[in-house]
Amino acid sequence: MRRDYAKTVATHKAAEILLLLGSVLGAQVLQNYIVDPLVSFANENRPEQLVFLQSLTKSRPPWFLDEVASQYWRFSSFLLWLFLTFGASFLLHLPSLWRKRVQLMRAFTALSEKWYNQLDKPIWFPAGYFFPLLWTPVKLIRAVAHSLLWEKVGRSFFALPIVLVVVSFVTADMWNQVVFVQHDLAGGLLVQVIQLLLMGLLLGYCSLELPSITKLFVPYTTAVCISLVLNIELCARNGGFW
């Protein structure tokens, strides 16, 4: 029974990874064969109607990038990864009409604000508005890092760092499902540990191939560590470990 259940979970997660890799492939085709040719046309002919397309190649890199990292800055790639970084969860939910949601350790429970509000929390636990204030800038910086990696690997959707990024998108969405939908705090801890392992592999790759952007992944990794500590505290106070 457990073997069949594990097989079902693995199948669902593999399908989600392939779905996001397919989305990246579609974005690669769009960028290479539609956006880039249009930008080249705009730069050569300079019609007023294509001023926006010209800006895709003239946009200056963010101020916090050094000279090495700035060489890989492309505004069109940033727009692509900005959408994928913030919209990965939306893309993963598109097939939900025909795909059953993954259930890890407990029966499916509908999303309820009362459940989270009623959890026993320490006095120092952040208020609800803290989390969007934390994750929004973190994801913006992460989108910049993803766009630089994208250019570094030659826009290859199946390159190792891109696959690691896609898998991290899937595990992040999985954490939301496990904790906020299924109310399984212990399962959320397991998913966060996997997420940290993925970030460790990604940081290791960056430190070898493109050290100047390694620091761009530090805010996200730190945010996951903060979330892990908060999750451990919730587990300890609300019987999540037994």
Tab-separated table of C-alpha atoms in Angstrom:
chain	number	residue	atom	x	y	z
A	1	MET	CA	0.000	0.000	0.000
A	2	ARG	CA	2.743	2.442	0.971
A	3	ARG	CA	4.689	1.485	-2.127
A	4	ASP	CA	1.702	2.288	-4.355
A	5	TYR	CA	1.149	5.541	-2.508
A	6	ALA	CA	4.805	6.580	-2.883
A	7	LYS	CA	4.614	5.698	-6.568
A	8	THR	CA	1.555	7.937	-6.978
A	9	VAL	CA	3.271	10.865	-5.252
A	10	ALA	CA	6.426	10.423	-7.347
A	11	THR	CA	4.355	10.241	-10.542
A	12	HIS	CA	2.511	13.469	-9.708
A	13	LYS	CA	5.705	15.335	-8.843
A	14	ALA	CA	7.437	14.099	-12.017
A	15	ALA	CA	4.441	15.312	-14.040
A	16	GLU	CA	4.679	18.747	-12.404
A	17	ILE	CA	8.413	18.967	-13.123
A	18	LEU	CA	7.804	18.058	-16.767
A	19	LEU	CA	4.999	20.627	-16.936
A	20	LEU	CA	7.286	23.429	-15.757
A	21	LEU	CA	10.156	22.256	-17.967
A	22	GLY	CA	7.716	22.358	-20.878
A	23	SER	CA	6.770	25.908	-19.892
A	24	VAL	CA	10.450	26.877	-19.847
A	25	LEU	CA	10.910	25.258	-23.254
A	26	GLY	CA	7.955	27.228	-24.619
A	27	ALA	CA	9.420	30.428	-23.194
A	28	GLN	CA	12.781	29.548	-24.757
A	29	VAL	CA	11.179	29.200	-28.194
A	30	LEU	CA	9.246	32.447	-27.712
A	31	GLN	CA	12.357	34.324	-26.648
A	32	ASN	CA	14.731	32.928	-29.275
A	33	TYR	CA	12.456	32.919	-32.311
A	34	ILE	CA	10.005	35.750	-31.700
A	35	VAL	CA	11.226	38.275	-29.122
A	36	ASP	CA	14.897	38.375	-30.144
A	37	PRO	CA	14.167	38.753	-33.901
A	38	LEU	CA	11.673	41.538	-33.133
A	39	VAL	CA	14.236	43.282	-30.939
A	40	SER	CA	16.835	43.037	-33.716
A	41	PHE	CA	14.320	44.457	-36.177
A	42	ALA	CA	13.546	47.311	-33.774
A	43	ASN	CA	17.229	48.119	-33.325
A	44	GLU	CA	17.826	48.177	-37.078
A	45	ASN	CA	14.735	50.107	-38.160
A	46	ARG	CA	13.909	52.034	-34.990
A	47	PRO	CA	10.226	52.726	-35.647
A	48	GLU	CA	8.552	54.632	-32.844
A	49	GLN	CA	6.040	51.827	-32.434
A	50	LEU	CA	8.802	49.456	-31.285
A	51	VAL	CA	10.410	51.607	-28.615
A	52	PHE	CA	9.479	49.051	-25.961
A	53	LEU	CA	11.228	46.259	-27.867
A	54	GLN	CA	14.341	48.403	-28.123
A	55	SER	CA	14.293	48.801	-24.350
A	56	LEU	CA	14.628	45.025	-23.980
A	57	THR	CA	18.238	45.243	-25.125
A	58	LYS	CA	19.094	48.694	-23.739
A	59	SER	CA	17.873	48.136	-20.191
A	60	ARG	CA	20.651	48.627	-17.658
A	61	PRO	CA	21.431	45.797	-15.241
A	62	PRO	CA	20.379	46.236	-11.598
A	63	TRP	CA	22.766	48.300	-9.495
A	64	PHE	CA	23.648	45.355	-7.221
A	65	LEU	CA	25.176	43.261	-10.046
A	66	ASP	CA	28.932	43.318	-10.476
A	67	GLU	CA	30.706	43.572	-13.816
A	68	VAL	CA	30.854	39.821	-14.401
A	69	ALA	CA	27.190	39.195	-13.639
A	70	SER	CA	26.128	42.240	-15.682
A	71	GLN	CA	27.488	40.556	-18.807
A	72	TYR	CA	24.636	38.031	-18.576
A	73	TRP	CA	21.880	40.586	-17.966
A	74	ARG	CA	19.072	40.533	-20.524
A	75	PHE	CA	15.851	42.331	-19.692
A	76	SER	CA	13.780	39.924	-21.790
A	77	SER	CA	15.179	36.986	-19.783
A	78	PHE	CA	14.379	38.808	-16.565
A	79	LEU	CA	10.752	39.279	-17.661
A	80	LEU	CA	10.560	35.575	-18.515
A	81	TRP	CA	11.868	34.431	-15.135
A	82	LEU	CA	9.905	37.069	-13.273
A	83	PHE	CA	6.751	35.428	-14.632
A	84	LEU	CA	7.990	31.904	-13.894
A	85	THR	CA	9.182	32.765	-10.370
A	86	PHE	CA	5.914	34.382	-9.338
A	87	GLY	CA	3.633	32.304	-11.567
A	88	ALA	CA	4.995	28.758	-11.152
A	89	SER	CA	2.284	27.837	-8.664
A	90	PHE	CA	-0.385	29.139	-11.053
A	91	LEU	CA	1.032	27.029	-13.882
A	92	LEU	CA	1.115	23.949	-11.667
A	93	HIS	CA	-2.564	24.380	-10.816
A	94	LEU	CA	-3.718	24.598	-14.422
A	95	PRO	CA	-4.030	20.789	-14.875
A	96	SER	CA	-5.971	20.449	-11.601
A	97	LEU	CA	-9.183	19.797	-13.520
A	98	TRP	CA	-7.887	16.357	-14.512
A	99	ARG	CA	-5.115	15.685	-11.976
A	100	LYS	CA	-5.774	14.773	-8.346
A	101	ARG	CA	-3.925	16.831	-5.779
A	102	VAL	CA	-1.034	15.115	-4.052
A	103	GLN	CA	-1.719	13.944	-0.509
A	104	LEU	CA	1.309	13.084	1.569
A	105	MET	CA	0.489	12.090	5.124
A	106	ARG	CA	-3.106	13.065	5.912
A	107	ALA	CA	-6.503	13.239	4.262
A	108	PHE	CA	-7.243	16.264	2.078
A	109	THR	CA	-8.720	19.231	3.977
A	110	ALA	CA	-10.151	22.355	2.407
A	111	LEU	CA	-8.210	25.605	2.914
A	112	SER	CA	-9.341	27.318	6.104
A	113	GLU	CA	-8.044	30.553	7.606
A	114	LYS	CA	-9.369	29.468	10.997
A	115	TRP	CA	-6.907	26.567	11.125
A	116	TYR	CA	-3.843	28.817	10.818
A	117	ASN	CA	-5.238	31.527	13.101
A	118	GLN	CA	-6.003	28.964	15.818
A	119	LEU	CA	-2.516	27.469	15.879
A	120	ASP	CA	-0.592	27.977	19.110
A	121	LYS	CA	2.171	30.489	18.286
A	122	PRO	CA	4.882	32.097	20.442
A	123	ILE	CA	4.659	35.814	21.165
A	124	TRP	CA	7.577	36.522	18.816
A	125	PHE	CA	5.915	34.792	15.866
A	126	PRO	CA	5.603	37.204	12.881
A	127	ALA	CA	2.209	38.628	11.957
A	128	GLY	CA	0.575	37.489	8.708
A	129	TYR	CA	1.529	40.636	6.785
A	130	PHE	CA	5.231	39.897	7.410
A	131	PHE	CA	5.358	37.041	4.910
A	132	PRO	CA	4.375	38.906	1.690
A	133	LEU	CA	6.717	41.711	2.758
A	134	LEU	CA	9.487	39.107	3.053
A	135	TRP	CA	8.806	36.954	-0.010
A	136	THR	CA	8.075	39.664	-2.600
A	137	PRO	CA	11.572	41.264	-2.655
A	138	VAL	CA	13.170	37.841	-2.158
A	139	LYS	CA	11.422	36.513	-5.259
A	140	LEU	CA	12.357	39.619	-7.264
A	141	ILE	CA	16.032	39.056	-6.483
A	142	ARG	CA	15.627	35.363	-7.220
A	143	ALA	CA	14.117	36.175	-10.638
A	144	VAL	CA	17.221	38.238	-11.429
A	145	ALA	CA	19.445	35.310	-10.427
A	146	HIS	CA	17.419	32.883	-12.551
A	147	SER	CA	17.677	35.150	-15.595
A	148	LEU	CA	21.469	35.334	-15.229
A	149	LEU	CA	21.710	31.552	-14.917
A	150	TRP	CA	19.463	31.230	-17.974
A	151	GLU	CA	21.903	33.256	-20.059
A	152	LYS	CA	24.936	31.539	-18.519
A	153	VAL	CA	23.749	28.080	-19.662
A	154	GLY	CA	22.878	29.337	-23.140
A	155	ARG	CA	19.116	29.318	-22.509
A	156	SER	CA	19.089	25.539	-22.260
A	157	PHE	CA	15.889	24.436	-20.537
A	158	PHE	CA	17.422	21.058	-19.605
A	159	ALA	CA	20.659	22.390	-18.082
A	160	LEU	CA	21.325	21.186	-14.527
A	161	PRO	CA	20.801	24.552	-12.742
A	162	ILE	CA	17.557	25.172	-14.634
A	163	VAL	CA	16.270	21.718	-13.669
A	164	LEU	CA	17.191	22.431	-10.026
A	165	VAL	CA	15.280	25.719	-10.188
A	166	VAL	CA	12.228	23.998	-11.670
A	167	VAL	CA	12.288	21.267	-9.023
A	168	SER	CA	12.520	23.947	-6.325
A	169	PHE	CA	9.395	25.581	-7.784
A	170	VAL	CA	7.583	22.253	-7.484
A	171	THR	CA	8.694	21.673	-3.880
A	172	ALA	CA	7.685	25.227	-2.910
A	173	ASP	CA	4.194	24.621	-4.276
A	174	MET	CA	4.160	21.237	-2.563
A	175	TRP	CA	4.905	22.913	0.787
A	176	ASN	CA	1.905	25.226	0.341
A	177	GLN	CA	-0.312	22.216	-0.350
A	178	VAL	CA	0.978	20.143	2.543
A	179	VAL	CA	0.861	22.888	5.196
A	180	PHE	CA	-1.960	25.225	4.233
A	181	VAL	CA	-4.255	22.754	2.486
A	182	GLN	CA	-3.617	19.468	4.299
A	183	HIS	CA	-2.616	21.052	7.633
A	184	ASP	CA	0.376	18.724	7.924
A	185	LEU	CA	3.167	20.611	9.704
A	186	ALA	CA	5.519	17.610	9.917
A	187	GLY	CA	5.138	16.970	6.195
A	188	GLY	CA	5.939	20.629	5.589
A	189	LEU	CA	9.211	20.226	7.485
A	190	LEU	CA	10.220	17.351	5.236
A	191	VAL	CA	9.475	19.402	2.121
A	192	GLN	CA	11.497	22.353	3.466
A	193	VAL	CA	14.501	20.121	4.114
A	194	ILE	CA	14.313	18.958	0.491
A	195	GLN	CA	14.068	22.600	-0.586
A	196	LEU	CA	17.217	23.480	1.348
A	197	LEU	CA	19.086	20.543	-0.215
A	198	LEU	CA	18.096	21.808	-3.669
A	199	MET	CA	19.302	25.301	-2.828
A	200	GLY	CA	22.572	23.839	-1.549
A	201	LEU	CA	23.130	22.120	-4.901
A	202	LEU	CA	22.262	25.315	-6.759
A	203	LEU	CA	24.597	27.400	-4.612
A	204	GLY	CA	27.350	24.834	-5.177
A	205	TYR	CA	26.911	25.058	-8.948
A	206	CYS	CA	26.923	28.850	-8.889
A	207	SER	CA	30.030	29.000	-6.700
A	208	LEU	CA	31.889	26.980	-9.342
A	209	GLU	CA	30.461	28.377	-12.585
A	210	LEU	CA	29.284	31.910	-11.781
A	211	PRO	CA	30.409	32.939	-8.265
A	212	SER	CA	29.282	36.533	-8.664
A	213	ILE	CA	25.594	35.592	-8.565
A	214	THR	CA	25.820	33.141	-5.673
A	215	LYS	CA	24.934	35.955	-3.279
A	216	LEU	CA	21.642	36.495	-5.130
A	217	PHE	CA	20.372	33.133	-3.874
A	218	VAL	CA	21.291	33.894	-0.261
A	219	PRO	CA	18.094	35.900	0.503
A	220	TYR	CA	15.859	33.059	-0.681
A	221	THR	CA	17.862	30.418	1.177
A	222	THR	CA	17.732	32.566	4.319
A	223	ALA	CA	13.966	32.997	3.942
A	224	VAL	CA	13.514	29.220	3.668
A	225	CYS	CA	15.629	28.773	6.820
A	226	ILE	CA	13.442	31.303	8.663
A	227	SER	CA	10.339	29.474	7.463
A	228	LEU	CA	11.861	26.170	8.629
A	229	VAL	CA	12.502	27.536	12.134
A	230	LEU	CA	8.938	28.875	12.332
A	231	ASN	CA	7.575	25.542	11.126
A	232	ILE	CA	9.574	23.643	13.758
A	233	GLU	CA	8.145	25.920	16.450
A	234	LEU	CA	4.606	25.356	15.190
A	235	CYS	CA	5.175	21.597	15.159
A	236	ALA	CA	6.488	21.645	18.727
A	237	ARG	CA	3.527	23.680	19.999
A	238	ASN	CA	0.766	21.982	18.044
A	239	GLY	CA	1.614	18.295	18.183
A	240	GLY	CA	3.021	18.148	14.677
A	241	PHE	CA	5.743	15.670	15.625
A	242	TRP	CA	3.330	12.968	16.787
